[in-house]
Amino acid sequence: MTTASILDDVFASLTLKRKLERGTADVSEAADFVVGRCAVADDTTVEAATRAAAEAAPQWARRPLSARMELGAGIRRRLRQRHAEFIDLLTAEGTPRALAEWQVAGLLEIFSEETLGWCAEQMEHRFEYDGRRMLLRRVPDGVVAVNPPQNAPASSALFGILPLLSGNAVVLRAPRSAPLGVMYAMRELVVPALDEVGAPPGTLNVFCARPGPVLRGWLDSPQINDIFYTGGVSRGLELERECLERGKKPILELAGNDCLLVWHDADLDAAAEAVSECFFGSGQICMVPNQVLVHPLVADELLERLRLTASLIRPGLPEDPGALLSPVLRSERFFEYVRDALAKGASVVHGARRLETDGTASDTGLFLEPTVLRIDGLANCRDIEAVREETFFPLMPVVVPEPAPDEDVLSAMIDYVNGNPYGLRNSLWTADQKVIDTFVTQVSNGGLLKVNDSHIGFLPYMPTHGGTGRTGGAFGEANYPMLRSTHLQGVSVAEGVRPREAVFGAYAALLKDGACDGDGAPGTADDPSATNR
C-alpha cells in the first residue's frame, strides 16, 4: 500500500491490504492505493533456491576474480543509469525521498571502483621464494544466505549480494513488509549484470517469504555455508549460537547505539548538524548517532542549537523532499524511554510528543517529534534505558560529564565509548589535534571512527557497516561482505625442492651462514671467545 493512503486512513488501508492478500478484493478497484504486488514463496520454492545456489556456487567460484569484478562494475553502471527510477520506487514503497537519495549515495560508494578495488586487492597476493610460487588467497565460503532488515531492505539487499564478487552464490529473502525495492534491485540492477558476465543459473536466488521458517530452513540445510543476518540484537546473537552449533559462519549486522563526542573547541553549528542525523527516518536507522557526550563548557550552547535544529525537522509524505521523519507504528516504547529518563533525573530540551503528518501535535499522530534529552553526569548515565540501549526512535540523549580538567574529561569520555557494549560507528568534533590523536589511538570500539564529519555519510574505501560487541557479535568488525564471506588459504607450488631440505630449510641456512652452531647457540667461527651454552 502507498504510505500516503495509510497515513490518510490506517484502518481502511490495512484492511484493504489484508483483503488483497487473501484474494477477496478486486485489485483494479484498489489501483490508486497499491504500489505493487509480490508473490510469497512456498517451502518448495525456498528449498529450490538453496539447491540452485549449491549447484551454481562451484562453477561461479572457478571464474577468475577479474571476471567477477566486472559484475561490480555492471551493477555500479546500472545504479548510476537508473538511480532516479530506483529512488522513485523506494519513495513509493514508503522511504522518505531524502533518505532514499542517501541510501543510493551510499550504494554508489559501496560499489565504487575505489572500494571494490581495495577489496579485490585483499583477495590474492602472489610471492616467489626459494624455488616456490606462493599464493595467499581468500576462497569463497560457498552459499551465502542473506536476510535484509525491514527498515532499509533494498539498500541492505544490494550490500548483502557483495559476496557474489568473491565467488559465492547467494540466496536472498525479501521481507514481506517491503519487497518491491528488493525485487527491483535484483531484477533490474543485479541480474542483467550477472548475465553480462555469463554467471551460471542459480548464482543469485531471491524470493519473498516469512523470516522464521526461512531462517530455520537455512540453519538446517547442509548446503548453506554462511548466514548474513541484519536485525535485532536478541535474535541475532541467538542466531549466531545456532550457526556455530551447525558449523555455519554468522555474519551479523545488528544494533548501533553510536556515540558522538563534542569537545569544547568544536564547530558547534556543524556538530549540531551531525547530531541531528539521529532523527533521519525517525531514528530507525542503525548507523545514526544515538547518544552525545558534550564537554561541560559548551553543553548549554550545543543543546540550544539542537533544540532549534530539532524544531525544524518535520514529518510529511515520503515524496515530500523536505520530509525526514518516518511514521512510527509502535510508539508506546518511545514514551516508556522518556518516562524512565525523566524519573532518573533527565530533562526534556525539546519534543516528546506525537505529531500528525502536517506537524501538529496530536494524541493519535503516527509520527514522533524529534526529542532531545539532557542528562547531567557520565558516571551513572547508563542507568537510563535510552542511553544504555539502541532505542530506534527519534530520541537523542545528550550526556554532560561532570566538570573536571580537560585531561580527565577526555579520559572519561574515551573510557565510556570503549565501555559501550555496542560498536558500530563513533565520531568526534574538535579542532584540537591532540584530542583527535587521543581519540583515534585509544578508541578501540566500533567498526568506523569519524572526526569532524557527517556521522552517517559514506566514503570510498571506508567500511559502511560492521562493528564490535552487540553490533556484530563475537566475530564483529568492519564489514566488507566480499571478505567476510571468504576464508584465507595459502598455496605453495615448488620446483626442484627436496622434502628434507624443505623441512630444515631456514635452520640449515642459519648453520651455513654461521649464524648459529649445531645446538642453537650463537656461532663461534668469528668469535673464538664465545662459549657454547
Coordinates of C-alpha atoms in Angstrom, one line a residue:
M1 CA 0.0 0.0 0.0
T2 CA 1.1 3.6 -0.6
T3 CA 2.3 5.4 2.5
A4 CA 0.0 8.3 1.7
S5 CA -3.1 6.1 1.8
I6 CA -2.0 4.5 5.1
L7 CA -1.4 7.9 6.7
D8 CA -4.7 9.1 5.4
D9 CA -6.7 6.2 6.9
V10 CA -4.6 3.5 8.6
F11 CA -7.5 1.1 9.4
A12 CA -9.1 1.3 5.9
S13 CA -5.8 0.9 4.1
L14 CA -4.5 -2.1 6.2
T15 CA -7.9 -3.7 5.9
L16 CA -7.8 -3.4 2.1
K17 CA -4.2 -4.7 2.2
R18 CA -5.3 -7.9 4.0
K19 CA -8.2 -8.4 1.6
L20 CA -5.9 -8.1 -1.4
E21 CA -3.5 -10.6 0.1
R22 CA -6.3 -13.0 0.7
G23 CA -7.7 -12.5 -2.8
T24 CA -11.1 -11.2 -1.5
A25 CA -10.7 -7.7 -3.0
D26 CA -10.6 -6.6 -6.7
V27 CA -7.1 -5.2 -7.4
S28 CA -8.4 -2.9 -10.2
E29 CA -10.7 -1.1 -7.7
A30 CA -7.7 -0.5 -5.4
A31 CA -5.2 0.6 -8.0
D32 CA -4.9 4.1 -6.6
F33 CA -3.7 2.8 -3.3
V34 CA -1.4 0.0 -4.4
V35 CA 2.4 0.3 -5.1
G36 CA 2.7 -3.2 -6.5
R37 CA 2.4 -6.9 -5.8
C38 CA 4.9 -9.5 -4.9
A39 CA 4.4 -13.3 -4.7
V40 CA 5.1 -15.0 -1.4
A41 CA 7.3 -18.1 -1.8
D42 CA 6.2 -21.5 -0.6
D43 CA 8.5 -24.0 1.1
T44 CA 9.2 -25.8 -2.2
T45 CA 10.4 -22.5 -3.8
V46 CA 12.7 -21.7 -0.8
E47 CA 14.3 -25.2 -1.0
A48 CA 14.7 -24.9 -4.7
A49 CA 16.6 -21.6 -4.3
T50 CA 19.1 -23.2 -1.9
R51 CA 19.5 -26.2 -4.2
A52 CA 20.1 -24.0 -7.2
A53 CA 22.7 -21.9 -5.3
A54 CA 24.6 -25.0 -4.2
E55 CA 24.8 -26.2 -7.8
A56 CA 26.0 -22.8 -9.1
A57 CA 28.5 -22.0 -6.4
P58 CA 31.4 -24.2 -7.5
Q59 CA 31.0 -23.1 -11.1
W60 CA 30.9 -19.4 -10.3
A61 CA 33.9 -19.7 -7.9
R62 CA 36.0 -21.0 -10.7
R63 CA 35.6 -17.8 -12.7
P64 CA 38.7 -15.6 -12.4
L65 CA 38.5 -12.8 -9.9
S66 CA 38.9 -10.2 -12.7
A67 CA 35.7 -11.6 -14.4
R68 CA 33.8 -11.5 -11.2
M69 CA 34.8 -7.9 -10.5
E70 CA 33.2 -6.9 -13.8
L71 CA 29.9 -7.8 -12.1
G72 CA 30.5 -4.9 -9.6
A73 CA 31.2 -2.5 -12.5
G74 CA 28.0 -3.6 -14.2
I75 CA 25.9 -3.0 -11.0
R76 CA 27.6 0.3 -10.5
R77 CA 26.8 1.4 -14.0
R78 CA 23.1 0.5 -13.7
L79 CA 22.9 2.2 -10.3
R80 CA 24.1 5.4 -12.0
Q81 CA 21.8 5.0 -15.0
R82 CA 18.6 4.1 -13.1
H83 CA 19.1 5.8 -9.8
A84 CA 16.1 8.2 -10.3
E85 CA 13.8 5.3 -11.1
F86 CA 15.1 3.3 -8.1
I87 CA 14.6 6.3 -5.8
D88 CA 11.0 6.8 -7.1
L89 CA 10.2 3.2 -6.3
L90 CA 11.7 3.3 -2.8
T91 CA 9.7 6.5 -2.2
A92 CA 6.5 4.9 -3.4
E93 CA 7.2 2.0 -1.0
G94 CA 7.5 4.3 1.9
T95 CA 11.1 5.6 2.3
P96 CA 11.3 9.4 2.6
R97 CA 12.8 10.7 -0.6
A98 CA 15.8 12.3 1.1
L99 CA 16.6 9.0 2.8
A100 CA 16.2 7.1 -0.5
E101 CA 18.7 9.5 -2.0
W102 CA 21.1 9.0 0.9
Q103 CA 20.8 5.2 0.6
V104 CA 21.6 5.3 -3.2
A105 CA 24.5 7.7 -2.5
G106 CA 25.9 5.1 0.0
L107 CA 25.4 2.3 -2.6
L108 CA 27.4 4.2 -5.1
E109 CA 30.3 4.4 -2.6
I110 CA 30.0 0.7 -1.7
F111 CA 30.1 -0.3 -5.4
S112 CA 32.7 2.4 -6.3
E113 CA 35.9 1.5 -8.1
E114 CA 37.9 2.5 -5.1
T115 CA 36.1 0.4 -2.5
L116 CA 35.7 -2.7 -4.7
G117 CA 39.3 -2.3 -6.0
W118 CA 40.6 -2.3 -2.4
C119 CA 38.6 -5.5 -1.6
A120 CA 39.9 -7.2 -4.7
E121 CA 43.5 -6.4 -3.7
Q122 CA 42.9 -8.3 -0.4
M123 CA 41.7 -11.4 -2.3
E124 CA 45.0 -12.5 -3.8
H125 CA 48.7 -11.9 -3.0
R126 CA 51.5 -13.7 -5.0
F127 CA 55.1 -14.3 -4.0
E128 CA 58.2 -16.1 -5.2
Y129 CA 60.6 -17.6 -2.7
D130 CA 63.4 -20.2 -2.9
G131 CA 62.1 -22.1 -5.9
R132 CA 58.4 -21.8 -5.0
R133 CA 55.5 -19.9 -6.3
M134 CA 53.3 -19.0 -3.4
L135 CA 49.8 -17.6 -3.2
L136 CA 47.8 -16.2 -0.3
R137 CA 44.1 -16.1 -1.4
R138 CA 40.7 -15.7 0.0
V139 CA 38.5 -18.6 -1.0
P140 CA 34.6 -18.2 -1.2
D141 CA 32.7 -20.0 1.5
G142 CA 30.1 -21.4 -0.9
V143 CA 26.4 -20.4 -0.5
V144 CA 25.6 -17.2 1.5
A145 CA 22.0 -16.8 2.7
V146 CA 21.1 -13.1 3.1
N147 CA 18.3 -11.7 5.4
P148 CA 18.0 -7.9 5.0
P149 CA 16.1 -5.8 7.5
Q150 CA 12.6 -4.3 7.2
N151 CA 13.8 -0.7 7.7
A152 CA 16.1 -0.4 4.6
P153 CA 15.6 -3.7 2.7
A154 CA 16.6 -2.7 -0.8
S155 CA 19.9 -1.0 0.0
S156 CA 20.7 -3.7 2.5
A157 CA 20.0 -6.4 -0.1
L158 CA 22.4 -4.8 -2.5
F159 CA 25.0 -4.6 0.2
G160 CA 24.3 -8.3 1.0
I161 CA 24.9 -9.6 -2.5
L162 CA 28.5 -8.4 -2.5
P163 CA 29.6 -12.0 -1.6
L164 CA 28.9 -12.7 -5.3
L165 CA 32.0 -10.8 -6.2
S166 CA 34.2 -13.1 -4.1
G167 CA 32.8 -16.2 -5.8
N168 CA 29.9 -17.2 -3.6
A169 CA 26.3 -18.0 -4.7
V170 CA 23.6 -16.0 -2.9
V171 CA 20.1 -16.8 -1.6
L172 CA 18.2 -13.7 -0.6
R173 CA 15.0 -13.3 1.3
A174 CA 13.0 -10.1 0.6
P175 CA 10.9 -9.0 3.7
R176 CA 7.1 -9.2 3.2
S177 CA 6.7 -5.7 4.6
A178 CA 8.7 -4.0 1.7
P179 CA 9.7 -6.5 -1.0
L180 CA 9.4 -4.3 -4.1
G181 CA 12.6 -2.3 -3.8
V182 CA 14.5 -5.5 -3.2
M183 CA 12.9 -7.2 -6.2
Y184 CA 13.6 -4.2 -8.4
A185 CA 17.2 -4.0 -7.3
M186 CA 17.8 -7.7 -8.0
R187 CA 15.9 -8.0 -11.3
E188 CA 16.9 -4.7 -12.9
L189 CA 20.4 -4.0 -11.5
V190 CA 22.0 -7.3 -10.5
V191 CA 20.5 -10.0 -12.8
P192 CA 21.4 -8.1 -16.0
A193 CA 25.0 -7.6 -14.7
L194 CA 25.2 -11.3 -13.9
D195 CA 24.0 -12.1 -17.4
E196 CA 26.7 -9.8 -18.9
V197 CA 29.5 -11.8 -17.2
G198 CA 27.9 -15.2 -18.0
A199 CA 27.2 -16.3 -14.5
P200 CA 25.6 -19.7 -14.3
P201 CA 21.9 -20.0 -13.4
G202 CA 21.4 -20.2 -9.6
T203 CA 24.2 -17.8 -8.8
L204 CA 21.6 -15.4 -7.4
N205 CA 18.2 -16.5 -6.0
V206 CA 15.7 -14.2 -4.5
F207 CA 12.2 -14.7 -3.1
C208 CA 9.8 -13.1 -0.6
A209 CA 8.8 -15.1 2.5
R210 CA 8.3 -15.0 6.2
P211 CA 11.6 -14.9 8.1
G212 CA 11.1 -17.5 10.8
P213 CA 10.6 -20.6 8.6
V214 CA 13.3 -19.4 6.1
L215 CA 15.9 -18.9 8.8
R216 CA 15.2 -22.3 10.3
G217 CA 15.5 -23.9 6.9
W218 CA 18.8 -22.2 6.3
L219 CA 20.1 -23.4 9.6
D220 CA 19.1 -27.0 8.9
S221 CA 20.3 -27.0 5.3
P222 CA 23.8 -28.6 4.8
Q223 CA 24.0 -26.5 1.6
I224 CA 24.1 -23.1 3.3
N225 CA 27.6 -22.1 4.4
D226 CA 27.1 -18.5 5.7
I227 CA 24.0 -16.7 7.1
F228 CA 24.2 -12.9 6.6
Y229 CA 21.6 -11.6 9.1
T230 CA 20.5 -7.9 9.7
G231 CA 18.1 -7.4 12.5
G232 CA 17.7 -7.1 16.3
V233 CA 20.3 -8.0 18.9
S234 CA 18.4 -10.7 20.7
R235 CA 17.5 -12.7 17.6
G236 CA 20.9 -12.0 16.0
L237 CA 23.0 -13.3 18.9
E238 CA 20.7 -16.3 19.2
L239 CA 21.2 -17.0 15.5
E240 CA 25.0 -16.7 16.0
R241 CA 24.9 -19.5 18.5
E242 CA 22.7 -21.6 16.3
C243 CA 25.0 -21.1 13.3
L244 CA 28.1 -22.1 15.3
E245 CA 26.4 -25.2 16.6
R246 CA 25.7 -26.2 12.9
G247 CA 29.1 -25.3 11.6
K248 CA 28.0 -22.2 9.7
K249 CA 29.5 -18.8 9.6
P250 CA 27.3 -16.0 11.1
I251 CA 27.7 -12.5 9.5
L252 CA 25.7 -10.1 11.7
E253 CA 24.6 -6.5 11.3
L254 CA 22.7 -5.7 14.5
A255 CA 22.1 -2.6 16.5
G256 CA 24.2 0.5 16.8
N257 CA 23.8 2.9 19.8
D258 CA 26.7 5.0 18.4
C259 CA 28.4 7.8 20.4
L260 CA 29.1 11.3 19.1
L261 CA 31.6 13.4 21.1
V262 CA 31.7 17.2 21.1
W263 CA 34.8 18.9 22.6
H264 CA 34.8 22.5 23.8
D265 CA 36.5 23.9 20.7
A266 CA 34.2 22.2 18.2
D267 CA 32.4 24.0 15.4
L268 CA 29.0 23.7 17.2
D269 CA 26.9 24.5 14.2
A270 CA 28.5 21.7 12.3
A271 CA 28.4 19.4 15.3
A272 CA 24.7 20.1 15.9
E273 CA 24.0 19.3 12.2
A274 CA 25.8 15.9 12.6
V275 CA 23.9 15.2 15.8
S276 CA 20.6 15.9 14.1
E277 CA 21.3 13.0 11.7
C278 CA 19.9 10.9 14.6
F279 CA 16.4 12.0 13.6
F280 CA 16.7 10.8 10.0
G281 CA 14.0 8.2 9.3
S282 CA 12.7 8.8 12.9
G283 CA 15.9 7.2 14.2
Q284 CA 15.0 3.8 12.6
I285 CA 18.5 3.5 11.1
C286 CA 21.2 1.6 12.9
M287 CA 24.1 3.8 11.9
V288 CA 22.8 7.2 13.1
P289 CA 24.3 8.7 16.3
N290 CA 22.3 7.5 19.4
Q291 CA 24.0 9.5 22.2
V292 CA 26.1 12.6 22.5
L293 CA 28.8 13.3 25.0
V294 CA 29.5 17.1 25.2
H295 CA 32.2 18.9 27.1
P296 CA 30.6 20.8 30.1
L297 CA 31.9 24.1 28.9
V298 CA 29.8 24.1 25.7
A299 CA 26.9 21.9 26.8
D300 CA 24.3 24.8 27.0
E301 CA 25.3 26.2 23.6
L302 CA 25.1 22.8 21.9
L303 CA 21.7 22.0 23.5
E304 CA 20.2 25.3 22.4
R305 CA 21.4 24.6 18.8
L306 CA 19.9 21.1 19.0
R307 CA 16.6 22.5 20.2
L308 CA 16.4 24.8 17.2
T309 CA 17.5 22.1 14.8
A310 CA 15.1 19.6 16.1
S311 CA 12.2 22.1 15.9
L312 CA 12.8 22.4 12.1
I313 CA 12.7 18.7 11.4
R314 CA 9.2 17.8 10.4
P315 CA 7.1 14.9 9.2
G316 CA 5.5 14.6 5.8
L317 CA 4.6 12.2 3.0
P318 CA 7.6 10.3 1.5
E319 CA 7.5 12.2 -1.7
D320 CA 8.0 15.5 0.1
P321 CA 11.7 16.3 -0.5
G322 CA 11.9 18.1 2.9
A323 CA 10.5 15.2 5.0
L324 CA 13.0 13.3 7.1
L325 CA 10.7 11.6 9.6
S326 CA 9.1 8.2 9.0
P327 CA 5.8 7.0 10.7
V328 CA 6.3 5.0 13.9
L329 CA 3.5 2.5 14.2
R330 CA 4.6 1.2 17.7
S331 CA 5.4 4.3 19.7
E332 CA 4.5 3.1 23.2
R333 CA 8.1 2.1 23.9
F334 CA 9.3 5.6 23.0
F335 CA 7.3 7.2 25.8
E336 CA 8.5 4.5 28.2
Y337 CA 12.1 5.5 27.4
V338 CA 11.2 9.2 28.0
R339 CA 9.4 8.5 31.3
D340 CA 12.3 6.3 32.5
A341 CA 14.8 9.1 31.7
L342 CA 12.8 11.8 33.5
A343 CA 12.4 9.6 36.5
K344 CA 16.2 9.2 36.7
G345 CA 17.0 12.9 36.5
A346 CA 17.0 13.7 32.8
S347 CA 15.1 16.8 31.4
V348 CA 13.4 17.3 28.1
V349 CA 15.0 20.0 26.0
H350 CA 12.6 19.5 23.1
G351 CA 10.0 17.1 21.8
A352 CA 8.4 14.0 23.3
R353 CA 5.0 14.4 21.5
R354 CA 3.1 12.6 18.8
L355 CA 2.7 14.6 15.5
E356 CA 0.3 14.4 12.6
T357 CA 1.5 14.4 9.1
D358 CA 1.2 18.2 8.9
G359 CA 3.4 18.6 12.0
T360 CA 0.7 19.5 14.5
A361 CA 0.8 17.9 17.9
S362 CA -1.8 15.1 18.4
D363 CA -2.5 12.2 20.8
T364 CA -3.0 9.9 17.8
G365 CA -0.4 11.0 15.3
L366 CA 1.8 8.4 13.6
F367 CA 4.9 10.5 13.8
L368 CA 7.1 11.2 16.8
E369 CA 8.5 14.7 17.5
P370 CA 12.4 14.8 17.4
T371 CA 13.3 14.7 21.1
V372 CA 16.4 15.9 22.9
L373 CA 17.1 14.9 26.5
R374 CA 19.7 16.4 28.8
I375 CA 21.5 14.1 31.2
D376 CA 24.0 15.5 33.7
G377 CA 26.8 13.2 34.8
L378 CA 28.6 10.5 33.0
A379 CA 29.2 8.1 35.9
N380 CA 25.7 6.6 36.1
C381 CA 24.1 7.7 32.8
R382 CA 23.8 4.1 31.6
D383 CA 21.2 3.5 34.3
I384 CA 18.9 5.3 31.9
E385 CA 17.5 2.9 29.3
A386 CA 17.6 5.5 26.4
V387 CA 21.4 5.7 27.0
R388 CA 22.0 2.1 27.6
E389 CA 20.1 0.7 24.6
E390 CA 19.6 1.5 21.0
T391 CA 16.1 3.0 21.0
F392 CA 15.3 3.1 17.3
F393 CA 13.3 6.3 17.8
P394 CA 13.9 10.0 17.2
L395 CA 15.3 10.3 20.7
M396 CA 18.7 11.8 21.4
P397 CA 20.1 11.8 25.0
V398 CA 22.9 14.4 25.5
V399 CA 25.2 13.5 28.3
V400 CA 27.2 16.2 30.1
P401 CA 30.2 14.8 32.0
E402 CA 31.0 16.2 35.4
P403 CA 33.2 19.3 35.3
A404 CA 36.9 18.4 35.6
P405 CA 40.3 19.2 34.0
D406 CA 40.3 18.6 30.2
E407 CA 42.6 15.6 30.5
D408 CA 40.2 13.9 32.9
V409 CA 37.1 14.7 30.9
L410 CA 38.7 13.3 27.7
S411 CA 39.8 10.2 29.5
A412 CA 36.3 9.6 30.9
M413 CA 34.7 10.1 27.5
I414 CA 37.0 7.6 25.9
D415 CA 36.6 5.1 28.6
Y416 CA 32.8 5.5 28.2
V417 CA 33.0 4.9 24.4
N418 CA 35.2 1.8 24.9
G419 CA 32.8 0.6 27.5
N420 CA 29.8 0.7 25.2
P421 CA 28.5 -2.9 24.6
Y422 CA 27.6 -1.8 21.1
G423 CA 30.1 -0.8 18.5
L424 CA 29.1 0.4 15.0
R425 CA 30.3 4.0 14.5
N426 CA 31.8 6.6 16.8
S427 CA 32.6 10.2 15.9
L428 CA 34.2 13.3 17.3
W429 CA 34.1 17.1 16.8
T430 CA 37.1 19.1 17.8
A431 CA 39.8 21.4 16.4
D432 CA 42.5 20.1 18.8
Q433 CA 44.9 17.7 17.0
K434 CA 46.0 16.2 20.4
V435 CA 42.4 15.4 21.2
I436 CA 42.0 13.8 17.7
D437 CA 45.1 11.8 18.1
T438 CA 44.0 10.5 21.5
F439 CA 40.6 9.6 20.2
V440 CA 41.9 7.8 17.2
T441 CA 44.7 5.9 19.0
Q442 CA 42.7 5.0 22.1
V443 CA 39.2 4.2 20.9
S444 CA 39.1 0.5 20.1
N445 CA 35.3 0.1 20.0
G446 CA 33.4 0.2 16.7
G447 CA 33.9 -0.6 13.0
L448 CA 34.3 3.1 12.0
L449 CA 35.6 6.2 13.6
K450 CA 34.9 9.7 12.1
V451 CA 36.3 13.1 13.0
N452 CA 34.7 16.4 12.1
D453 CA 32.5 14.8 9.5
S454 CA 29.0 13.5 8.9
H455 CA 28.3 10.6 11.2
I456 CA 26.2 8.8 8.6
G457 CA 28.0 9.9 5.4
F458 CA 29.6 7.4 3.1
L459 CA 33.2 7.5 1.8
P460 CA 35.1 5.3 -0.7
Y461 CA 37.4 2.7 0.9
M462 CA 35.8 3.2 4.3
P463 CA 33.5 0.4 5.7
T464 CA 29.8 1.4 5.7
H465 CA 28.7 -1.3 8.1
G466 CA 30.1 -3.7 10.7
G467 CA 31.2 -3.3 14.3
T468 CA 32.0 -4.9 17.6
G469 CA 30.0 -6.2 20.5
R470 CA 26.3 -6.4 20.2
T471 CA 26.6 -4.8 16.8
G472 CA 28.4 -7.6 15.1
G473 CA 28.5 -10.5 17.6
A474 CA 31.6 -12.3 18.8
F475 CA 33.2 -12.0 15.3
G476 CA 32.1 -8.5 14.6
E477 CA 34.4 -6.0 12.8
A478 CA 34.2 -3.5 9.9
N479 CA 32.2 -5.4 7.3
Y480 CA 33.3 -5.8 3.8
P481 CA 31.0 -8.7 2.7
M482 CA 33.4 -9.7 -0.1
L483 CA 36.0 -10.5 2.6
R484 CA 33.7 -11.7 5.4
S485 CA 32.2 -14.4 3.2
T486 CA 35.6 -15.9 2.4
H487 CA 38.4 -17.7 4.2
L488 CA 42.2 -17.3 3.9
Q489 CA 44.1 -20.1 2.3
G490 CA 47.8 -20.4 1.5
V491 CA 49.2 -22.2 -1.6
S492 CA 52.8 -23.1 -2.3
V493 CA 54.0 -24.7 -5.6
A494 CA 57.6 -25.8 -5.5
E495 CA 60.1 -26.9 -8.3
G496 CA 63.2 -29.0 -7.7
V497 CA 62.9 -28.9 -3.9
R498 CA 63.9 -31.9 -1.8
P499 CA 61.4 -32.5 1.1
R500 CA 64.2 -33.0 3.8
E501 CA 65.8 -29.8 2.7
A502 CA 62.5 -28.1 2.8
V503 CA 61.8 -29.3 6.4
F504 CA 65.0 -27.9 7.7
G505 CA 65.4 -25.1 5.2
A506 CA 65.6 -22.0 7.3
Y507 CA 67.6 -23.7 10.1
A508 CA 70.1 -25.2 7.6
A509 CA 70.6 -21.7 6.1
L510 CA 71.5 -20.4 9.6
L511 CA 74.1 -23.1 10.0
K512 CA 75.5 -22.5 6.6
D513 CA 75.9 -18.8 7.3
G514 CA 77.5 -19.4 10.6
A515 CA 74.7 -17.5 12.4
C516 CA 74.4 -20.3 15.0
D517 CA 76.1 -23.6 15.8
G518 CA 74.6 -27.1 15.9
D519 CA 73.0 -26.8 19.3
G520 CA 71.3 -23.5 18.6
A521 CA 73.9 -21.3 20.3
P522 CA 75.4 -18.2 18.7
G523 CA 78.1 -19.2 16.1
T524 CA 81.7 -19.3 17.2
A525 CA 83.6 -19.2 13.9
D526 CA 84.2 -15.4 14.1
D527 CA 84.2 -15.2 17.9
P528 CA 86.7 -17.6 19.5
S529 CA 85.8 -16.3 22.9
A530 CA 82.1 -17.3 22.6
T531 CA 81.1 -20.1 24.9
N532 CA 78.6 -22.8 23.8
R533 CA 75.6 -22.9 26.1

